[in-house]
Amino acid sequence: MLSIVSTPIGNLGDLTLRALKTLKECDAIVCEDTRVTGKLLHMLDLPKKELISFHSYSDKKKLTHILERLESGEHLALVSDAGTPCISDPGYQLVSQLSVNHCPFSIVPGPSAFLAALSASGLPINQFIYLGFLPLKKGRKTLLESLKEEKRTIVFYESVHRMKKTMSELADALREQPHRPVVICRELTKMHEEVLRTTITELPHITFTQKGEFVVVIGAM
Ligand code: SAM
């Protein structure tokens, strides 16, 4: 069986009881970075366990190997470095093969950065659109321009190094909607958590520290 296990996005206390039990009981853990997951096990005081690295660029052989182990009856847990596997993280190819190979699975839900940001945003979230990371080149301008017409709340991830540039480009693309609300969430659940409520017109004037992880939420007009 494969258990798809969410892990904390910064605060260890957010690991669920089911996640803890699963990580304790499984035969091995399929993870993104073995060092990160090894550190998590150590912090949770869990015994060392076999860690199998699996990325979106892992070769087919690796995927076949994991599927064979599942078919032989092993209980594997799938985790990512933080948050929920497959959400802008590896795991999708593995999960998509489970039904083809008739492998049972269970989901152990928990933290995800975009959900935490939406909850913290104070914006209407009965409907929202998740964009993951914005494209770096091809389709970037078109996507940013298209946000003018989007009526649902928008949420996306951005790396610290691109925050300034992306916020300037966003302000430019949505310049006709200067009062549109934007919520910038940084380091959610961590010691230096910040939630900044602002507007499109203010974006080019914000100074960003060169540290931390960001989620951006944009409200409707
Ligand atoms: N699978 C993860 C999830 O469920 O949230 C997301 C993985 S994605 C590769 C990592 C991105 O999530 C970061 O670059 C950042 O944009 C966002 N992120 C992760 N942890 C965060 C946190 N504590 N605060 C704000 N953003 C975070």
PDB file of C-alpha atoms and ligand atoms in Angstrom:
ATOM      1  CA  MET A   1       0.000   0.000   0.000  1.00  0.00           C
ATOM      2  CA  LEU A   2       1.110   3.578  -0.652  1.00  0.00           C
ATOM      3  CA  SER A   3       0.225   6.187   1.969  1.00  0.00           C
ATOM      4  CA  ILE A   4       0.355   9.742   0.623  1.00  0.00           C
ATOM      5  CA  VAL A   5       1.420  11.706   3.686  1.00  0.00           C
ATOM      6  CA  SER A   6       1.425  15.487   4.172  1.00  0.00           C
ATOM      7  CA  THR A   7       4.169  16.871   6.398  1.00  0.00           C
ATOM      8  CA  PRO A   8       4.493  20.318   8.074  1.00  0.00           C
ATOM      9  CA  ILE A   9       5.310  23.443   6.022  1.00  0.00           C
ATOM     10  CA  GLY A  10       7.421  24.846   8.846  1.00  0.00           C
ATOM     11  CA  ASN A  11       5.932  24.056  12.228  1.00  0.00           C
ATOM     12  CA  LEU A  12       6.603  20.507  13.395  1.00  0.00           C
ATOM     13  CA  GLY A  13       3.497  20.665  15.591  1.00  0.00           C
ATOM     14  CA  ASP A  14       1.348  20.537  12.450  1.00  0.00           C
ATOM     15  CA  LEU A  15       2.179  16.910  11.728  1.00  0.00           C
ATOM     16  CA  THR A  16      -1.025  14.928  12.185  1.00  0.00           C
ATOM     17  CA  LEU A  17      -1.319  11.898  14.450  1.00  0.00           C
ATOM     18  CA  ARG A  18      -2.072   9.740  11.423  1.00  0.00           C
ATOM     19  CA  ALA A  19       1.018  11.043   9.639  1.00  0.00           C
ATOM     20  CA  LEU A  20       3.156  10.221  12.681  1.00  0.00           C
ATOM     21  CA  LYS A  21       1.685   6.697  12.949  1.00  0.00           C
ATOM     22  CA  THR A  22       2.154   6.095   9.213  1.00  0.00           C
ATOM     23  CA  LEU A  23       5.755   7.290   9.156  1.00  0.00           C
ATOM     24  CA  LYS A  24       6.437   5.067  12.166  1.00  0.00           C
ATOM     25  CA  GLU A  25       4.794   1.942  10.763  1.00  0.00           C
ATOM     26  CA  CYS A  26       5.628   2.017   7.033  1.00  0.00           C
ATOM     27  CA  ASP A  27       8.407  -0.175   5.597  1.00  0.00           C
ATOM     28  CA  ALA A  28      10.128   2.662   3.741  1.00  0.00           C
ATOM     29  CA  ILE A  29       9.555   6.295   2.759  1.00  0.00           C
ATOM     30  CA  VAL A  30       9.535   7.600  -0.808  1.00  0.00           C
ATOM     31  CA  CYS A  31      10.734  11.204  -0.553  1.00  0.00           C
ATOM     32  CA  GLU A  32      12.079  14.167  -2.467  1.00  0.00           C
ATOM     33  CA  ASP A  33      15.316  14.875  -0.605  1.00  0.00           C
ATOM     34  CA  THR A  34      16.533  12.105   1.695  1.00  0.00           C
ATOM     35  CA  ARG A  35      18.399  14.647   3.860  1.00  0.00           C
ATOM     36  CA  VAL A  36      15.231  16.671   4.503  1.00  0.00           C
ATOM     37  CA  THR A  37      13.124  13.615   5.314  1.00  0.00           C
ATOM     38  CA  GLY A  38      15.930  12.111   7.403  1.00  0.00           C
ATOM     39  CA  LYS A  39      15.990  15.323   9.438  1.00  0.00           C
ATOM     40  CA  LEU A  40      12.198  15.195   9.878  1.00  0.00           C
ATOM     41  CA  LEU A  41      12.388  11.614  11.225  1.00  0.00           C
ATOM     42  CA  HIS A  42      15.149  12.691  13.579  1.00  0.00           C
ATOM     43  CA  MET A  43      13.149  15.673  14.878  1.00  0.00           C
ATOM     44  CA  LEU A  44      10.131  13.409  15.411  1.00  0.00           C
ATOM     45  CA  ASP A  45      12.321  10.985  17.297  1.00  0.00           C
ATOM     46  CA  LEU A  46      11.404   8.214  14.881  1.00  0.00           C
ATOM     47  CA  PRO A  47      13.833   5.372  14.207  1.00  0.00           C
ATOM     48  CA  LYS A  48      15.909   5.585  11.017  1.00  0.00           C
ATOM     49  CA  LYS A  49      14.150   4.048   8.060  1.00  0.00           C
ATOM     50  CA  GLU A  50      14.926   3.280   4.424  1.00  0.00           C
ATOM     51  CA  LEU A  51      14.453   6.436   2.335  1.00  0.00           C
ATOM     52  CA  ILE A  52      13.880   6.106  -1.415  1.00  0.00           C
ATOM     53  CA  SER A  53      14.461   9.325  -3.344  1.00  0.00           C
ATOM     54  CA  PHE A  54      11.938  10.072  -6.077  1.00  0.00           C
ATOM     55  CA  HIS A  55      11.763  13.265  -8.179  1.00  0.00           C
ATOM     56  CA  SER A  56       9.843  14.377 -11.214  1.00  0.00           C
ATOM     57  CA  TYR A  57      13.104  13.723 -13.128  1.00  0.00           C
ATOM     58  CA  SER A  58      13.648  10.233 -11.650  1.00  0.00           C
ATOM     59  CA  ASP A  59      14.003   7.634 -14.391  1.00  0.00           C
ATOM     60  CA  LYS A  60      11.355   5.055 -15.281  1.00  0.00           C
ATOM     61  CA  LYS A  61      13.394   2.302 -13.588  1.00  0.00           C
ATOM     62  CA  LYS A  62      12.947   4.015 -10.218  1.00  0.00           C
ATOM     63  CA  LEU A  63       9.201   4.250 -10.702  1.00  0.00           C
ATOM     64  CA  THR A  64       9.004   0.573 -11.718  1.00  0.00           C
ATOM     65  CA  HIS A  65      11.065  -0.394  -8.676  1.00  0.00           C
ATOM     66  CA  ILE A  66       8.709   1.453  -6.315  1.00  0.00           C
ATOM     67  CA  LEU A  67       5.633  -0.039  -7.995  1.00  0.00           C
ATOM     68  CA  GLU A  68       7.118  -3.550  -7.735  1.00  0.00           C
ATOM     69  CA  ARG A  69       7.697  -3.081  -4.034  1.00  0.00           C
ATOM     70  CA  LEU A  70       4.108  -1.911  -3.578  1.00  0.00           C
ATOM     71  CA  GLU A  71       2.818  -4.887  -5.579  1.00  0.00           C
ATOM     72  CA  SER A  72       4.847  -7.252  -3.375  1.00  0.00           C
ATOM     73  CA  GLY A  73       2.820  -5.996  -0.400  1.00  0.00           C
ATOM     74  CA  GLU A  74       5.164  -3.471   1.164  1.00  0.00           C
ATOM     75  CA  HIS A  75       3.727  -0.418   2.881  1.00  0.00           C
ATOM     76  CA  LEU A  76       5.463   2.696   1.530  1.00  0.00           C
ATOM     77  CA  ALA A  77       4.804   6.303   2.545  1.00  0.00           C
ATOM     78  CA  LEU A  78       5.128   9.109  -0.018  1.00  0.00           C
ATOM     79  CA  VAL A  79       6.190  12.496   1.366  1.00  0.00           C
ATOM     80  CA  SER A  80       7.639  15.678  -0.120  1.00  0.00           C
ATOM     81  CA  ASP A  81      10.110  18.078   1.502  1.00  0.00           C
ATOM     82  CA  ALA A  82       7.196  19.982   3.065  1.00  0.00           C
ATOM     83  CA  GLY A  83       3.439  20.131   2.773  1.00  0.00           C
ATOM     84  CA  THR A  84       1.328  17.909   0.585  1.00  0.00           C
ATOM     85  CA  PRO A  85       2.933  15.605  -1.997  1.00  0.00           C
ATOM     86  CA  CYS A  86       2.036  16.277  -5.645  1.00  0.00           C
ATOM     87  CA  ILE A  87       1.077  19.942  -4.978  1.00  0.00           C
ATOM     88  CA  SER A  88       3.858  21.622  -7.009  1.00  0.00           C
ATOM     89  CA  ASP A  89       5.949  18.691  -5.815  1.00  0.00           C
ATOM     90  CA  PRO A  90       6.906  15.248  -7.110  1.00  0.00           C
ATOM     91  CA  GLY A  91       4.691  12.201  -6.700  1.00  0.00           C
ATOM     92  CA  TYR A  92       2.129  12.636  -9.441  1.00  0.00           C
ATOM     93  CA  GLN A  93       3.675  10.036 -11.784  1.00  0.00           C
ATOM     94  CA  LEU A  94       3.711   7.503  -8.963  1.00  0.00           C
ATOM     95  CA  VAL A  95       0.141   8.187  -7.855  1.00  0.00           C
ATOM     96  CA  SER A  96      -1.116   8.069 -11.456  1.00  0.00           C
ATOM     97  CA  GLN A  97       0.323   4.558 -11.850  1.00  0.00           C
ATOM     98  CA  LEU A  98      -1.325   3.154  -8.715  1.00  0.00           C
ATOM     99  CA  SER A  99      -4.674   2.385 -10.339  1.00  0.00           C
ATOM    100  CA  VAL A 100      -2.980   0.988 -13.474  1.00  0.00           C
ATOM    101  CA  ASN A 101      -1.000  -1.409 -11.282  1.00  0.00           C
ATOM    102  CA  HIS A 102      -3.959  -2.102  -8.957  1.00  0.00           C
ATOM    103  CA  CYS A 103      -2.007  -0.892  -5.913  1.00  0.00           C
ATOM    104  CA  PRO A 104      -4.074   0.163  -2.907  1.00  0.00           C
ATOM    105  CA  PHE A 105      -3.381   3.566  -1.418  1.00  0.00           C
ATOM    106  CA  SER A 106      -4.495   5.788   1.416  1.00  0.00           C
ATOM    107  CA  ILE A 107      -4.310   9.540   1.804  1.00  0.00           C
ATOM    108  CA  VAL A 108      -3.070  11.162   5.010  1.00  0.00           C
ATOM    109  CA  PRO A 109      -3.935  14.830   4.445  1.00  0.00           C
ATOM    110  CA  GLY A 110      -2.418  17.756   6.283  1.00  0.00           C
ATOM    111  CA  PRO A 111      -0.697  21.097   5.727  1.00  0.00           C
ATOM    112  CA  SER A 112      -0.291  22.773   2.367  1.00  0.00           C
ATOM    113  CA  ALA A 113       1.112  26.295   1.927  1.00  0.00           C
ATOM    114  CA  PHE A 114      -1.547  27.492  -0.511  1.00  0.00           C
ATOM    115  CA  LEU A 115      -4.409  26.384   1.763  1.00  0.00           C
ATOM    116  CA  ALA A 116      -2.839  28.065   4.787  1.00  0.00           C
ATOM    117  CA  ALA A 117      -2.385  31.266   2.737  1.00  0.00           C
ATOM    118  CA  LEU A 118      -5.967  31.230   1.493  1.00  0.00           C
ATOM    119  CA  SER A 119      -7.269  30.816   5.055  1.00  0.00           C
ATOM    120  CA  ALA A 120      -5.066  33.657   6.282  1.00  0.00           C
ATOM    121  CA  SER A 121      -5.912  35.938   3.353  1.00  0.00           C
ATOM    122  CA  GLY A 122      -9.302  37.112   4.550  1.00  0.00           C
ATOM    123  CA  LEU A 123     -10.382  37.086   0.892  1.00  0.00           C
ATOM    124  CA  PRO A 124     -13.481  35.246  -0.349  1.00  0.00           C
ATOM    125  CA  ILE A 125     -12.417  31.661  -0.997  1.00  0.00           C
ATOM    126  CA  ASN A 126     -15.610  29.803  -1.837  1.00  0.00           C
ATOM    127  CA  GLN A 127     -13.963  29.613  -5.246  1.00  0.00           C
ATOM    128  CA  PHE A 128     -10.283  30.004  -6.049  1.00  0.00           C
ATOM    129  CA  ILE A 129      -7.729  29.169  -8.706  1.00  0.00           C
ATOM    130  CA  TYR A 130      -4.309  27.707  -7.870  1.00  0.00           C
ATOM    131  CA  LEU A 131      -1.521  28.562 -10.321  1.00  0.00           C
ATOM    132  CA  GLY A 132       1.416  26.774  -8.664  1.00  0.00           C
ATOM    133  CA  PHE A 133       4.630  28.568  -9.726  1.00  0.00           C
ATOM    134  CA  LEU A 134       4.160  31.063 -12.572  1.00  0.00           C
ATOM    135  CA  PRO A 135       5.934  30.129 -15.813  1.00  0.00           C
ATOM    136  CA  LEU A 136       9.367  31.769 -15.991  1.00  0.00           C
ATOM    137  CA  LYS A 137       9.306  32.642 -19.691  1.00  0.00           C
ATOM    138  CA  LYS A 138       6.907  31.096 -22.190  1.00  0.00           C
ATOM    139  CA  GLY A 139       3.315  32.115 -21.471  1.00  0.00           C
ATOM    140  CA  ARG A 140       4.213  34.286 -18.468  1.00  0.00           C
ATOM    141  CA  LYS A 141       3.047  37.620 -19.890  1.00  0.00           C
ATOM    142  CA  THR A 142      -0.155  36.106 -21.314  1.00  0.00           C
ATOM    143  CA  LEU A 143      -0.950  34.476 -17.994  1.00  0.00           C
ATOM    144  CA  LEU A 144      -0.380  37.690 -16.020  1.00  0.00           C
ATOM    145  CA  GLU A 145      -2.550  39.644 -18.474  1.00  0.00           C
ATOM    146  CA  SER A 146      -5.303  37.021 -18.240  1.00  0.00           C
ATOM    147  CA  LEU A 147      -5.605  37.609 -14.480  1.00  0.00           C
ATOM    148  CA  LYS A 148      -7.433  40.877 -15.287  1.00  0.00           C
ATOM    149  CA  GLU A 149     -10.488  38.827 -16.215  1.00  0.00           C
ATOM    150  CA  GLU A 150     -10.279  36.304 -13.348  1.00  0.00           C
ATOM    151  CA  LYS A 151     -13.209  36.625 -10.954  1.00  0.00           C
ATOM    152  CA  ARG A 152     -12.077  33.962  -8.503  1.00  0.00           C
ATOM    153  CA  THR A 153      -9.427  34.441  -5.820  1.00  0.00           C
ATOM    154  CA  ILE A 154      -5.998  33.529  -7.250  1.00  0.00           C
ATOM    155  CA  VAL A 155      -3.198  31.851  -5.307  1.00  0.00           C
ATOM    156  CA  PHE A 156       0.347  31.063  -6.432  1.00  0.00           C
ATOM    157  CA  TYR A 157       3.818  30.233  -5.134  1.00  0.00           C
ATOM    158  CA  GLU A 158       6.881  32.369  -5.743  1.00  0.00           C
ATOM    159  CA  SER A 159      10.536  32.014  -4.837  1.00  0.00           C
ATOM    160  CA  VAL A 160      12.151  34.679  -2.694  1.00  0.00           C
ATOM    161  CA  HIS A 161      14.559  35.623  -5.507  1.00  0.00           C
ATOM    162  CA  ARG A 162      11.752  36.440  -7.916  1.00  0.00           C
ATOM    163  CA  MET A 163       9.313  38.208  -5.576  1.00  0.00           C
ATOM    164  CA  LYS A 164      10.358  41.761  -6.483  1.00  0.00           C
ATOM    165  CA  LYS A 165      10.291  41.154 -10.248  1.00  0.00           C
ATOM    166  CA  THR A 166       7.024  39.201 -10.164  1.00  0.00           C
ATOM    167  CA  MET A 167       5.268  41.798  -8.028  1.00  0.00           C
ATOM    168  CA  SER A 168       6.367  44.586 -10.419  1.00  0.00           C
ATOM    169  CA  GLU A 169       5.154  42.619 -13.428  1.00  0.00           C
ATOM    170  CA  LEU A 170       1.868  41.863 -11.683  1.00  0.00           C
ATOM    171  CA  ALA A 171       1.369  45.552 -10.893  1.00  0.00           C
ATOM    172  CA  ASP A 172       2.009  46.354 -14.537  1.00  0.00           C
ATOM    173  CA  ALA A 173      -0.344  43.680 -15.899  1.00  0.00           C
ATOM    174  CA  LEU A 174      -3.156  44.732 -13.524  1.00  0.00           C
ATOM    175  CA  ARG A 175      -2.486  48.502 -13.579  1.00  0.00           C
ATOM    176  CA  GLU A 176      -6.098  49.200 -14.569  1.00  0.00           C
ATOM    177  CA  GLN A 177      -7.210  47.560 -11.277  1.00  0.00           C
ATOM    178  CA  PRO A 178      -5.062  49.497  -8.766  1.00  0.00           C
ATOM    179  CA  HIS A 179      -7.252  48.762  -5.744  1.00  0.00           C
ATOM    180  CA  ARG A 180      -7.445  45.041  -6.286  1.00  0.00           C
ATOM    181  CA  PRO A 181      -6.435  43.311  -3.014  1.00  0.00           C
ATOM    182  CA  VAL A 182      -3.243  41.269  -2.743  1.00  0.00           C
ATOM    183  CA  VAL A 183      -2.136  39.266   0.295  1.00  0.00           C
ATOM    184  CA  ILE A 184       1.515  38.276   0.547  1.00  0.00           C
ATOM    185  CA  CYS A 185       2.173  35.426   2.972  1.00  0.00           C
ATOM    186  CA  ARG A 186       5.711  34.711   4.092  1.00  0.00           C
ATOM    187  CA  GLU A 187       7.082  31.923   6.288  1.00  0.00           C
ATOM    188  CA  LEU A 188       3.638  30.614   7.250  1.00  0.00           C
ATOM    189  CA  THR A 189       3.551  28.651  10.537  1.00  0.00           C
ATOM    190  CA  LYS A 190       7.203  29.578  11.186  1.00  0.00           C
ATOM    191  CA  MET A 191       8.723  31.901  13.777  1.00  0.00           C
ATOM    192  CA  HIS A 192       8.850  34.878  11.377  1.00  0.00           C
ATOM    193  CA  GLU A 193       5.409  34.373   9.840  1.00  0.00           C
ATOM    194  CA  GLU A 194       4.104  37.482   8.030  1.00  0.00           C
ATOM    195  CA  VAL A 195       0.829  38.225   6.275  1.00  0.00           C
ATOM    196  CA  LEU A 196       0.844  41.521   4.376  1.00  0.00           C
ATOM    197  CA  ARG A 197      -2.479  42.836   3.065  1.00  0.00           C
ATOM    198  CA  THR A 198      -1.911  45.299   0.252  1.00  0.00           C
ATOM    199  CA  THR A 199      -3.143  46.341  -3.206  1.00  0.00           C
ATOM    200  CA  ILE A 200      -1.904  46.123  -6.771  1.00  0.00           C
ATOM    201  CA  THR A 201      -0.813  49.764  -6.818  1.00  0.00           C
ATOM    202  CA  GLU A 202       1.451  49.275  -3.768  1.00  0.00           C
ATOM    203  CA  LEU A 203       3.288  46.207  -5.075  1.00  0.00           C
ATOM    204  CA  PRO A 204       6.281  47.951  -6.750  1.00  0.00           C
ATOM    205  CA  HIS A 205       7.014  49.860  -3.522  1.00  0.00           C
ATOM    206  CA  ILE A 206       7.303  46.842  -1.215  1.00  0.00           C
ATOM    207  CA  THR A 207      10.754  45.885   0.012  1.00  0.00           C
ATOM    208  CA  PHE A 208      11.232  42.146   0.283  1.00  0.00           C
ATOM    209  CA  THR A 209      13.765  40.518   2.586  1.00  0.00           C
ATOM    210  CA  GLN A 210      16.011  38.067   0.781  1.00  0.00           C
ATOM    211  CA  LYS A 211      14.864  35.154   2.914  1.00  0.00           C
ATOM    212  CA  GLY A 212      11.796  33.004   3.311  1.00  0.00           C
ATOM    213  CA  GLU A 213       9.075  31.232   1.395  1.00  0.00           C
ATOM    214  CA  PHE A 214       6.165  33.088  -0.172  1.00  0.00           C
ATOM    215  CA  VAL A 215       2.586  32.525  -1.251  1.00  0.00           C
ATOM    216  CA  VAL A 216       0.716  35.306  -3.064  1.00  0.00           C
ATOM    217  CA  VAL A 217      -3.068  35.616  -2.998  1.00  0.00           C
ATOM    218  CA  ILE A 218      -4.971  38.045  -5.248  1.00  0.00           C
ATOM    219  CA  GLY A 219      -8.601  38.901  -4.646  1.00  0.00           C
ATOM    220  CA  ALA A 220     -11.203  39.644  -7.263  1.00  0.00           C
ATOM    221  CA  MET A 221     -11.907  43.255  -8.305  1.00  0.00           C
TER     222      MET A 221
HETATM  223  N1  SAM B   1       3.813  20.685  -1.612  1.00  0.00           N
HETATM  224  C1  SAM B   1       3.953  21.942  -0.930  1.00  0.00           C
HETATM  225  C2  SAM B   1       2.608  22.350  -0.333  1.00  0.00           C
HETATM  226  O1  SAM B   1       1.731  21.513  -0.217  1.00  0.00           O
HETATM  227  O2  SAM B   1       2.472  23.509   0.056  1.00  0.00           O
HETATM  228  C3  SAM B   1       4.474  23.023  -1.849  1.00  0.00           C
HETATM  229  C4  SAM B   1       5.805  22.716  -2.464  1.00  0.00           C
HETATM  230  S1  SAM B   1       6.437  23.997  -3.464  1.00  0.00           S
HETATM  231  C5  SAM B   1       7.817  23.187  -4.159  1.00  0.00           C
HETATM  232  C6  SAM B   1       7.242  25.025  -2.299  1.00  0.00           C
HETATM  233  C7  SAM B   1       6.655  26.420  -2.274  1.00  0.00           C
HETATM  234  O3  SAM B   1       5.557  26.458  -1.358  1.00  0.00           O
HETATM  235  C8  SAM B   1       7.615  27.469  -1.750  1.00  0.00           C
HETATM  236  O4  SAM B   1       8.466  27.953  -2.780  1.00  0.00           O
HETATM  237  C9  SAM B   1       6.686  28.552  -1.271  1.00  0.00           C
HETATM  238  O5  SAM B   1       6.210  29.313  -2.356  1.00  0.00           O
HETATM  239  C10 SAM B   1       5.526  27.703  -0.710  1.00  0.00           C
HETATM  240  N2  SAM B   1       5.713  27.467   0.732  1.00  0.00           N
HETATM  241  C11 SAM B   1       6.112  26.323   1.327  1.00  0.00           C
HETATM  242  N3  SAM B   1       6.148  26.484   2.664  1.00  0.00           N
HETATM  243  C12 SAM B   1       5.785  27.756   2.917  1.00  0.00           C
HETATM  244  C13 SAM B   1       5.627  28.529   4.091  1.00  0.00           C
HETATM  245  N4  SAM B   1       5.889  28.011   5.302  1.00  0.00           N
HETATM  246  N5  SAM B   1       5.216  29.804   3.974  1.00  0.00           N
HETATM  247  C14 SAM B   1       4.956  30.342   2.759  1.00  0.00           C
HETATM  248  N6  SAM B   1       5.095  29.659   1.617  1.00  0.00           N
HETATM  249  C15 SAM B   1       5.496  28.387   1.683  1.00  0.00           C
END
